[in-house]
Short mmCIF file of N, CA, C and O and ligand atoms in Angstrom, two decimals:
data_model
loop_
_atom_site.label_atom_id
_atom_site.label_comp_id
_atom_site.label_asym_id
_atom_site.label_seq_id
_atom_site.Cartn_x
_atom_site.Cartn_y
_atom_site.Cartn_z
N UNK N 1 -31.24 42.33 -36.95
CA UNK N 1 -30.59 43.17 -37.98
C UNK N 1 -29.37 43.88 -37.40
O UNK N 1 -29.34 44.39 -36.28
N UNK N 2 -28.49 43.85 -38.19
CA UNK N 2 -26.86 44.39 -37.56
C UNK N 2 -27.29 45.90 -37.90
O UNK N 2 -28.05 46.13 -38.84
N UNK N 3 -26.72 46.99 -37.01
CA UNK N 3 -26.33 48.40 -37.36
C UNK N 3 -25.71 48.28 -38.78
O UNK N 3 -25.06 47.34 -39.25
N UNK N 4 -26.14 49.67 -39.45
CA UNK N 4 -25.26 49.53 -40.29
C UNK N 4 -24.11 50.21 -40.29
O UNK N 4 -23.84 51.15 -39.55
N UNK N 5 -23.26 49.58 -41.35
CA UNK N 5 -21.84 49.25 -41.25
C UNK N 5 -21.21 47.92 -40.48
O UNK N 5 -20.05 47.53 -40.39
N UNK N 6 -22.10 47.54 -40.11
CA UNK N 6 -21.77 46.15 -39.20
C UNK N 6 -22.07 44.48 -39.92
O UNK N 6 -22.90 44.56 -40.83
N UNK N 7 -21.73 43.52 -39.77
CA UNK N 7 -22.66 42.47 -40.41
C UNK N 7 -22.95 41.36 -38.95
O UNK N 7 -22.46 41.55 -37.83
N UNK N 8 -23.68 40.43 -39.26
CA UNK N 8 -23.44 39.84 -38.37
C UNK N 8 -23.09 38.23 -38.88
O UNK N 8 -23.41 37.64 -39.91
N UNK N 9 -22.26 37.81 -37.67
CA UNK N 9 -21.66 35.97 -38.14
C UNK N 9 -22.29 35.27 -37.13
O UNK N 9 -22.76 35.82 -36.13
N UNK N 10 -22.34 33.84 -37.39
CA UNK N 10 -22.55 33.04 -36.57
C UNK N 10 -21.63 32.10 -36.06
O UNK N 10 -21.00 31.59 -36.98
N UNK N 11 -21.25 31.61 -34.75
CA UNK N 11 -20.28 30.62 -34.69
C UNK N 11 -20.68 29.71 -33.23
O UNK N 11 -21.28 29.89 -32.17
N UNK N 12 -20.21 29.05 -33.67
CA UNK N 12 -20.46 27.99 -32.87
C UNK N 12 -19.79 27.10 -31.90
O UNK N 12 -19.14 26.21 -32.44
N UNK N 13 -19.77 27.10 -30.75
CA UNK N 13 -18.97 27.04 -30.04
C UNK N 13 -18.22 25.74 -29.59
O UNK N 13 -18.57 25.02 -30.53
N UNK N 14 -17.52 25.02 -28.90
CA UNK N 14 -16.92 23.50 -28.88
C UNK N 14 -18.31 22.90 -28.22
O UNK N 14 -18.70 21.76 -28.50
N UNK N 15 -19.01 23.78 -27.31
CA UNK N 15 -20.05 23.11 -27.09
C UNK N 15 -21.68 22.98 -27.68
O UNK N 15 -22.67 22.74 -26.98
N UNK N 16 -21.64 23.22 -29.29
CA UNK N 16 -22.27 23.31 -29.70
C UNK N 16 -23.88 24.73 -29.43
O UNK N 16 -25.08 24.87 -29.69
N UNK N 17 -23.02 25.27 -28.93
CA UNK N 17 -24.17 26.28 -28.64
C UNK N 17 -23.46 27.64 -30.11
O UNK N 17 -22.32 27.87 -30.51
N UNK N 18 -24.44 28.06 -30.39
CA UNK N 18 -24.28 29.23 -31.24
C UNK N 18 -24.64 30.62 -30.87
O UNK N 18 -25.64 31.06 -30.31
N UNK N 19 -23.49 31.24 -31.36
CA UNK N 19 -23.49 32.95 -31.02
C UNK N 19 -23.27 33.63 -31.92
O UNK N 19 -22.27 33.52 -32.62
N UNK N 20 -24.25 34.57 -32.10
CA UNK N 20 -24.68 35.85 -33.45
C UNK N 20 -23.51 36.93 -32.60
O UNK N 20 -23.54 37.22 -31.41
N UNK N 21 -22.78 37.27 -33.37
CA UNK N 21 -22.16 38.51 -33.42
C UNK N 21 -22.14 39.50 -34.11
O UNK N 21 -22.27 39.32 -35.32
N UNK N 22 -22.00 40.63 -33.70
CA UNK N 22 -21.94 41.56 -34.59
C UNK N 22 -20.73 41.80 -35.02
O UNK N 22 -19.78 41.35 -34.39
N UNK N 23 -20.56 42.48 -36.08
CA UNK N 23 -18.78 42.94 -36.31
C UNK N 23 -18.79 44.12 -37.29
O UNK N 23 -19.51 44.27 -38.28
N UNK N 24 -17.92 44.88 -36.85
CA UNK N 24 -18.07 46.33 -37.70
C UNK N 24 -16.97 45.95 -38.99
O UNK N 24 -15.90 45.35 -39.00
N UNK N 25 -17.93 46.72 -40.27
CA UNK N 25 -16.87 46.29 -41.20
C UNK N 25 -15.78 47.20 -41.47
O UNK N 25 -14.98 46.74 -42.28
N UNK N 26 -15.49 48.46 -40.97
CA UNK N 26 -14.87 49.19 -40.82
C UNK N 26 -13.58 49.66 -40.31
O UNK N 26 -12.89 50.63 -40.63
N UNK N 27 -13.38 48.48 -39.18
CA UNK N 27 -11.96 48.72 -38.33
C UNK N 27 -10.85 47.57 -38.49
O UNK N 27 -10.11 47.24 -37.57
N UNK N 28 -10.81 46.97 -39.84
CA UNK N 28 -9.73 45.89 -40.16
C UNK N 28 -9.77 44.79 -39.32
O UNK N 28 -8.77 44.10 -39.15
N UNK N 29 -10.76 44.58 -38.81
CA UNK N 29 -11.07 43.48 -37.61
C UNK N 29 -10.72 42.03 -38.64
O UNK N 29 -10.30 42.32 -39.76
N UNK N 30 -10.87 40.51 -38.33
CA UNK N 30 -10.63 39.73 -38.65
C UNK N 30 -11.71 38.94 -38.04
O UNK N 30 -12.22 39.45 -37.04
N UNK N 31 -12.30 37.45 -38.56
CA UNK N 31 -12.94 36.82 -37.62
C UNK N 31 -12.60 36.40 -36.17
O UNK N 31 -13.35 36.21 -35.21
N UNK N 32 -10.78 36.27 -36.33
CA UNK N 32 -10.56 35.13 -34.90
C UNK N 32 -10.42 36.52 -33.92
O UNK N 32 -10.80 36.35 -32.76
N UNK N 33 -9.95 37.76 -34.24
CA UNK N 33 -10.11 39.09 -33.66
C UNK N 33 -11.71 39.18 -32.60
O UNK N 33 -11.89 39.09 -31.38
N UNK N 34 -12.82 39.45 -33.94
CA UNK N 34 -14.01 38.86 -33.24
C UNK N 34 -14.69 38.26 -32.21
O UNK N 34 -15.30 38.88 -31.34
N UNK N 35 -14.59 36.78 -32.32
CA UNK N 35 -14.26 36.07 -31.33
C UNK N 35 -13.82 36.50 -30.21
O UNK N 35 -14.54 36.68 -29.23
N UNK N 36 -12.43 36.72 -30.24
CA UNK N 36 -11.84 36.83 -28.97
C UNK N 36 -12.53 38.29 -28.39
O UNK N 36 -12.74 38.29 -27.17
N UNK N 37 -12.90 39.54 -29.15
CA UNK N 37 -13.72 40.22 -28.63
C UNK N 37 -14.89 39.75 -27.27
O UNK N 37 -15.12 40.00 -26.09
N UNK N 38 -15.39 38.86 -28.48
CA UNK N 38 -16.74 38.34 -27.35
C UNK N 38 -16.36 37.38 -26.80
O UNK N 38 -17.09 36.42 -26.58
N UNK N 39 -15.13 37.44 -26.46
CA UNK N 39 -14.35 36.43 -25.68
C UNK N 39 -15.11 35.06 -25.53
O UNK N 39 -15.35 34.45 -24.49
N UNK N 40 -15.42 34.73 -26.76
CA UNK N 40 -15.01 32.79 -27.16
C UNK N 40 -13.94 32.66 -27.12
O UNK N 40 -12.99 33.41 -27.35
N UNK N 41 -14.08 31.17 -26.68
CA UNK N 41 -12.74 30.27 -26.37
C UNK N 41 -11.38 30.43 -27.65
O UNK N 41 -10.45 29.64 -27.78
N UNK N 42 -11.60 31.55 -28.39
CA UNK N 42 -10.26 31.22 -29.77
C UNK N 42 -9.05 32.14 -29.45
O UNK N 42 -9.13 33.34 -29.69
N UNK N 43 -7.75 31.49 -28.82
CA UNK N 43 -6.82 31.83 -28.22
C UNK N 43 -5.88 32.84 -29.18
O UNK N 43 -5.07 33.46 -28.49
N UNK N 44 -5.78 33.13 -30.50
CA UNK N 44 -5.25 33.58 -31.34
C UNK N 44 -3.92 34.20 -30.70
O UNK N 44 -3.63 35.36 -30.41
N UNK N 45 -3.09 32.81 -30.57
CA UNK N 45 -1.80 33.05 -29.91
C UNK N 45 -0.45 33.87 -30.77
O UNK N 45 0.41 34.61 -30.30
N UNK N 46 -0.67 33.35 -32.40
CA UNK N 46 0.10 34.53 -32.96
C UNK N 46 -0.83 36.16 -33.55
O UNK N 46 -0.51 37.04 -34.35
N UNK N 47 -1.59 36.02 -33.02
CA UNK N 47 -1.74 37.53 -33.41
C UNK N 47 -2.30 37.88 -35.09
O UNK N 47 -2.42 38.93 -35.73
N UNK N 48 -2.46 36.96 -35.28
CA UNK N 48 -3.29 36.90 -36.60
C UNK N 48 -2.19 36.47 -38.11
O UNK N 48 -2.44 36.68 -39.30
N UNK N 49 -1.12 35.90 -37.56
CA UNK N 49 -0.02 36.24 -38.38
C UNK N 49 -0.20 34.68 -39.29
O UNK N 49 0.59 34.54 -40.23
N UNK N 50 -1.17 33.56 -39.05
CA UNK N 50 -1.11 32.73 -39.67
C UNK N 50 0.11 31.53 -39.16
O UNK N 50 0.60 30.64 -39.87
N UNK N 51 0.30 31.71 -38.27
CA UNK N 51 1.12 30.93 -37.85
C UNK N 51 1.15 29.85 -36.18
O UNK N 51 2.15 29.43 -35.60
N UNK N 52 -0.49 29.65 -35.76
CA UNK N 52 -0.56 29.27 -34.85
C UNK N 52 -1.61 28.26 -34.74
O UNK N 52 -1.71 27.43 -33.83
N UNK N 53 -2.56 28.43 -35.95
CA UNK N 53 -3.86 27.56 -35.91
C UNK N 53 -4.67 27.61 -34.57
O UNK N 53 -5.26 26.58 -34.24
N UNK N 54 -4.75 28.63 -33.83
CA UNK N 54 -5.22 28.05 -32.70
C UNK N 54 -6.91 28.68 -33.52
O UNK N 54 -7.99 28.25 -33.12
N UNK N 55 -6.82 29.55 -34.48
CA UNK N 55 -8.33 30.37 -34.51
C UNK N 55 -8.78 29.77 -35.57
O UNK N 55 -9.55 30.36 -36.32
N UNK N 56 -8.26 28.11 -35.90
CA UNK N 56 -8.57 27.59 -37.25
C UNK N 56 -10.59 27.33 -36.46
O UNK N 56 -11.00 27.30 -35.30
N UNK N 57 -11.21 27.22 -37.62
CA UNK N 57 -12.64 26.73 -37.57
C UNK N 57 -12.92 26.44 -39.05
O UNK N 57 -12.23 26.78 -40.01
N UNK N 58 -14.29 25.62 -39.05
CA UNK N 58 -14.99 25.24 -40.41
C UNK N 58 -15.68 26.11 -40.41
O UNK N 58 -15.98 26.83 -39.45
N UNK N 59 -16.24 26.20 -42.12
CA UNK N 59 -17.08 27.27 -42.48
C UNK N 59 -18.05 26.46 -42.39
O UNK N 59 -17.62 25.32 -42.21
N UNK N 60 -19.46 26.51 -42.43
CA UNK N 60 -20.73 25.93 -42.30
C UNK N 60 -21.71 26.77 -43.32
O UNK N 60 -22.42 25.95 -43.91
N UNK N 61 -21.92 27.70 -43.61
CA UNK N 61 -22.81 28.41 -44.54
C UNK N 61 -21.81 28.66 -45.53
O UNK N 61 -20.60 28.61 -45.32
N UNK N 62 -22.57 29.03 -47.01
CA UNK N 62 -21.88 28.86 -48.33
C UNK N 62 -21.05 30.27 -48.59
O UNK N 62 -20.38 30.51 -49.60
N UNK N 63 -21.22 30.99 -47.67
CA UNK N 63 -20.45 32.16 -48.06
C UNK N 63 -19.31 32.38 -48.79
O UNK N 63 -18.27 31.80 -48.48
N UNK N 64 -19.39 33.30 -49.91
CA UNK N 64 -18.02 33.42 -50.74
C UNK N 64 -16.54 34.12 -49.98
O UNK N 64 -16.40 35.33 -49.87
N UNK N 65 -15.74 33.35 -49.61
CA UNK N 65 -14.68 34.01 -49.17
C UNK N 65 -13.44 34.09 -49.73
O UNK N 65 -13.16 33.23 -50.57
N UNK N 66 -12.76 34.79 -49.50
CA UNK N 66 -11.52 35.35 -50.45
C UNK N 66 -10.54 34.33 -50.46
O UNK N 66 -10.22 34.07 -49.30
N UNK N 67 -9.81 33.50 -51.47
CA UNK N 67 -8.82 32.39 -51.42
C UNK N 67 -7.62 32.43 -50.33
O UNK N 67 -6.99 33.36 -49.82
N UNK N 68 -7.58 31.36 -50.22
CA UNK N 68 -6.18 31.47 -49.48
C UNK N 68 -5.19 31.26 -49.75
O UNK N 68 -4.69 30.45 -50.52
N UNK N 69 -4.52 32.53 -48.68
CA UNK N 69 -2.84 32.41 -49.31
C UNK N 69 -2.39 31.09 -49.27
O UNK N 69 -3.06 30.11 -48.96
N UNK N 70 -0.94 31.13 -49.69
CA UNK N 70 0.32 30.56 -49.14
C UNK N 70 0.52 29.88 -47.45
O UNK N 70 0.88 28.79 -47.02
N UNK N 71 0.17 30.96 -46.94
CA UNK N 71 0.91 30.77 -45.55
C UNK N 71 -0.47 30.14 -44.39
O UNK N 71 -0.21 29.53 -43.34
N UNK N 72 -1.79 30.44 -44.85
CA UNK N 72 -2.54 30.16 -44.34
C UNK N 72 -2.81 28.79 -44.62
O UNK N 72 -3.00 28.01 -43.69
N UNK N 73 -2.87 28.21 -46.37
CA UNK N 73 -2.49 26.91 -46.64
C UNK N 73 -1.30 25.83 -45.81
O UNK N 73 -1.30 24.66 -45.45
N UNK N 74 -0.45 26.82 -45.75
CA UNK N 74 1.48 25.60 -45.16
C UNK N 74 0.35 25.80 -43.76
O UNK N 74 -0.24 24.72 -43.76
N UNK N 75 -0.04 26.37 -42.97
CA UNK N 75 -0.66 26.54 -41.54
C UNK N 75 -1.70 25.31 -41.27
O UNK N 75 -1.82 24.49 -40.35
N UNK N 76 -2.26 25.52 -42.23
CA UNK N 76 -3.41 24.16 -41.79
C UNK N 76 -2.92 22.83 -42.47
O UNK N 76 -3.39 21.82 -41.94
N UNK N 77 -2.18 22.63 -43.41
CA UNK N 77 -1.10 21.27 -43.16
C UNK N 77 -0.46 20.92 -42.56
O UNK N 77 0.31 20.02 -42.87
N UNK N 78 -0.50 21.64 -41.14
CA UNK N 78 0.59 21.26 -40.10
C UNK N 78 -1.10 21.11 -39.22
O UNK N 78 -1.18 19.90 -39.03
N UNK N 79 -1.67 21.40 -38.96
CA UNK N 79 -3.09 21.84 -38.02
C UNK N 79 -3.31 20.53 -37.79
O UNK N 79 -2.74 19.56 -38.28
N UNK N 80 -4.21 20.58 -36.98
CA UNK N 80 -4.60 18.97 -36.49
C UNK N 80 -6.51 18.96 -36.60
O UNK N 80 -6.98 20.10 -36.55
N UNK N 81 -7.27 18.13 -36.71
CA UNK N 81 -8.33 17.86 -37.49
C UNK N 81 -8.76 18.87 -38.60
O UNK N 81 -9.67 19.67 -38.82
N UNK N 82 -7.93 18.54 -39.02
CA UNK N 82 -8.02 19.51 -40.46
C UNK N 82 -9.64 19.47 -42.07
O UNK N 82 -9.83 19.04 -43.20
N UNK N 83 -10.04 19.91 -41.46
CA UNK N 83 -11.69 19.34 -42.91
C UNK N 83 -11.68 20.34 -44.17
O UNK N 83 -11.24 21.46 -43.93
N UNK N 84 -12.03 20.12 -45.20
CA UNK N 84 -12.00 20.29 -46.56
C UNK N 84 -12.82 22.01 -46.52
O UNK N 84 -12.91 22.90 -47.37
N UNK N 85 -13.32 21.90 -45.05
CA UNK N 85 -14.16 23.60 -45.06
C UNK N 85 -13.09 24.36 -43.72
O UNK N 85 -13.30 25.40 -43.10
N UNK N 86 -12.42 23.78 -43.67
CA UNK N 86 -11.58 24.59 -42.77
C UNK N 86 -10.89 25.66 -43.47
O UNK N 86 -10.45 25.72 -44.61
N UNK N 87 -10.90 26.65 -42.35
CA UNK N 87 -9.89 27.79 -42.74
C UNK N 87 -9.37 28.31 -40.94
O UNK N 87 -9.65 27.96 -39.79
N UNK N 88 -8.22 29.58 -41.77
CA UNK N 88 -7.76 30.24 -40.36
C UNK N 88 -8.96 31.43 -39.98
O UNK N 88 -9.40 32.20 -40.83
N UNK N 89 -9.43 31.44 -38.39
CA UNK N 89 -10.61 32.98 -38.60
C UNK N 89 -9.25 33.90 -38.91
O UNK N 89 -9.28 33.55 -40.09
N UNK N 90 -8.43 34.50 -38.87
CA UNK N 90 -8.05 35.31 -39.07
C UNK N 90 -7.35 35.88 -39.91
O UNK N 90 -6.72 36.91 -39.67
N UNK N 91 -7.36 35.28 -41.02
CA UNK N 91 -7.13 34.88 -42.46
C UNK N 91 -8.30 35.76 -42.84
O UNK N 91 -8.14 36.34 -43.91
N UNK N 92 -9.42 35.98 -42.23
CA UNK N 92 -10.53 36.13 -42.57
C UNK N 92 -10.91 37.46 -42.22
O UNK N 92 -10.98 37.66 -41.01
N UNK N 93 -11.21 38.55 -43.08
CA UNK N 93 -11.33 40.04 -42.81
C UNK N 93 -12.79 40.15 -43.05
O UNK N 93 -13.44 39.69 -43.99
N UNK N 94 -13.25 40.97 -41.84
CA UNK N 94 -14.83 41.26 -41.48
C UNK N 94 -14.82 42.13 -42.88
O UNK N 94 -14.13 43.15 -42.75
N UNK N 95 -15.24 42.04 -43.82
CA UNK N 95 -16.39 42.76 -45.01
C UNK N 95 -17.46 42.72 -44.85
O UNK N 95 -17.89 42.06 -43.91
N UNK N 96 -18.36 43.43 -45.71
CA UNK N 96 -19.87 42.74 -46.39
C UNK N 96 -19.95 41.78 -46.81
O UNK N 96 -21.04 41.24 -46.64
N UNK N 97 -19.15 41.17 -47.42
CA UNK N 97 -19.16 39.94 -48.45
C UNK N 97 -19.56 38.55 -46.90
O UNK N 97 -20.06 37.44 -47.00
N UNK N 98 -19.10 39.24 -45.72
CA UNK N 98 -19.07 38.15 -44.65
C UNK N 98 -20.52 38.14 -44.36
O UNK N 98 -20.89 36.97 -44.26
N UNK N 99 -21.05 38.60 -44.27
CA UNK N 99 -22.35 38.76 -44.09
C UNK N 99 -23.06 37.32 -43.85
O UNK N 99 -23.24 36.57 -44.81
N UNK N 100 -23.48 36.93 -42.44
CA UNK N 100 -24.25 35.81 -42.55
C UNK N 100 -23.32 34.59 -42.14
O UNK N 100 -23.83 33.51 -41.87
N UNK N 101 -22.11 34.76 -42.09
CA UNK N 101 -21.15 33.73 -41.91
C UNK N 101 -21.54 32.97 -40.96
O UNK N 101 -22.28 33.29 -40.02
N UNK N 102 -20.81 31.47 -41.28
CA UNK N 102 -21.79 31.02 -39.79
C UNK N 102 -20.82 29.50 -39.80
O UNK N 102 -20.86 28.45 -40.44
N UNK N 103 -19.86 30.15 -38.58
CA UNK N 103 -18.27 28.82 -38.52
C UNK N 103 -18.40 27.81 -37.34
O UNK N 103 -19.51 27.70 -36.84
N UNK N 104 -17.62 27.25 -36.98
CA UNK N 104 -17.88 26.18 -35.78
C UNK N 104 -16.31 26.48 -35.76
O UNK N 104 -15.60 26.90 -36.68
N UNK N 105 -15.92 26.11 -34.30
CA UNK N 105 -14.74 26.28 -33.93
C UNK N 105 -14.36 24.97 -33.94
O UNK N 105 -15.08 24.10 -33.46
N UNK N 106 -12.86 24.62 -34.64
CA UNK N 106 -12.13 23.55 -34.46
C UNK N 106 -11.63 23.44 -33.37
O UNK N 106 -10.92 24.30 -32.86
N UNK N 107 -12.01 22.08 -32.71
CA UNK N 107 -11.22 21.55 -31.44
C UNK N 107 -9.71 21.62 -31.06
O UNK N 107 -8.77 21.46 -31.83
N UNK N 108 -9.66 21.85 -29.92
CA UNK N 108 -8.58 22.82 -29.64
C UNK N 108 -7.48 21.42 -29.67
O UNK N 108 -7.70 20.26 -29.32
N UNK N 109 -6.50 21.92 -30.13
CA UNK N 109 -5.36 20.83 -30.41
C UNK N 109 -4.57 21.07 -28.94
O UNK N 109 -4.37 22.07 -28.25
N UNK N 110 -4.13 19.34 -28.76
CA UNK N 110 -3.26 19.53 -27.10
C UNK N 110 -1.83 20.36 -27.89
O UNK N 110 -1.29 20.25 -28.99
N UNK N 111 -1.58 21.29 -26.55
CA UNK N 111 -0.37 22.34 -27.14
C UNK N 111 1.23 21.17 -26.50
O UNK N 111 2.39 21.53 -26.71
S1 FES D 1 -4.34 33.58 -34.87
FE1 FES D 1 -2.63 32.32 -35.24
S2 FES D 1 -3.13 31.37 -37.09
FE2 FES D 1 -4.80 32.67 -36.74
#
């Protein structure tokens, strides 16, 4: 059970191992933010700005998440193994609504 104010996600790593995190919903955090907290491998080289794909991952549980923009869309048409449940983590703002999330990290594209 997460503290409250917190939820917790699941993600999954390139090597198939999975890690419960916690994340406070309180401090404008983001998923690929997250991550790099618990320092998984997600390089989030622009800074959350949607413009780097490095913190792209699939969603895996049905969770309702908020549409995507514009810029997060033009981002993953340029992305490389791109799947129909992909999104950017950092596109992605820690709420309640996240609750339970549970992503796999997309393979890291050669830079
Ligand atoms: S951190 Fe660059 S697109 Fe998400």
């Amino acid at each position: 059970m997460a503290e409250p104010g917190n939820i917790v996600i699941t993600v999954i790593d390139r090597h198939g191992e999975a890690h419960e995190l916690e994340a406070p919903t309180d401090m404008n955090m983001n998923v690929m933010e997250v991550c790099k907290a618990y320092e998984l491998p997600v390089k989030g080289t622009c800074g959350g700005m949607a413009l780097c794909s490095t913190c792209h991952c699939y969603i895996l549980s049905d969770t309702e998440l908020p549409d995507m923009k514009d810029d997060e869309e033009d981002m993953l048409d340029q992305a490389f193994f791109v799947e129909d449940n992909s999104r950017l983590g950092c596109q992605l703002r820690i709420t309640d609504d996240l609750d339970g999330l549970r992503i796999q990290l997309a393979p890291e594209a050669e830079e």
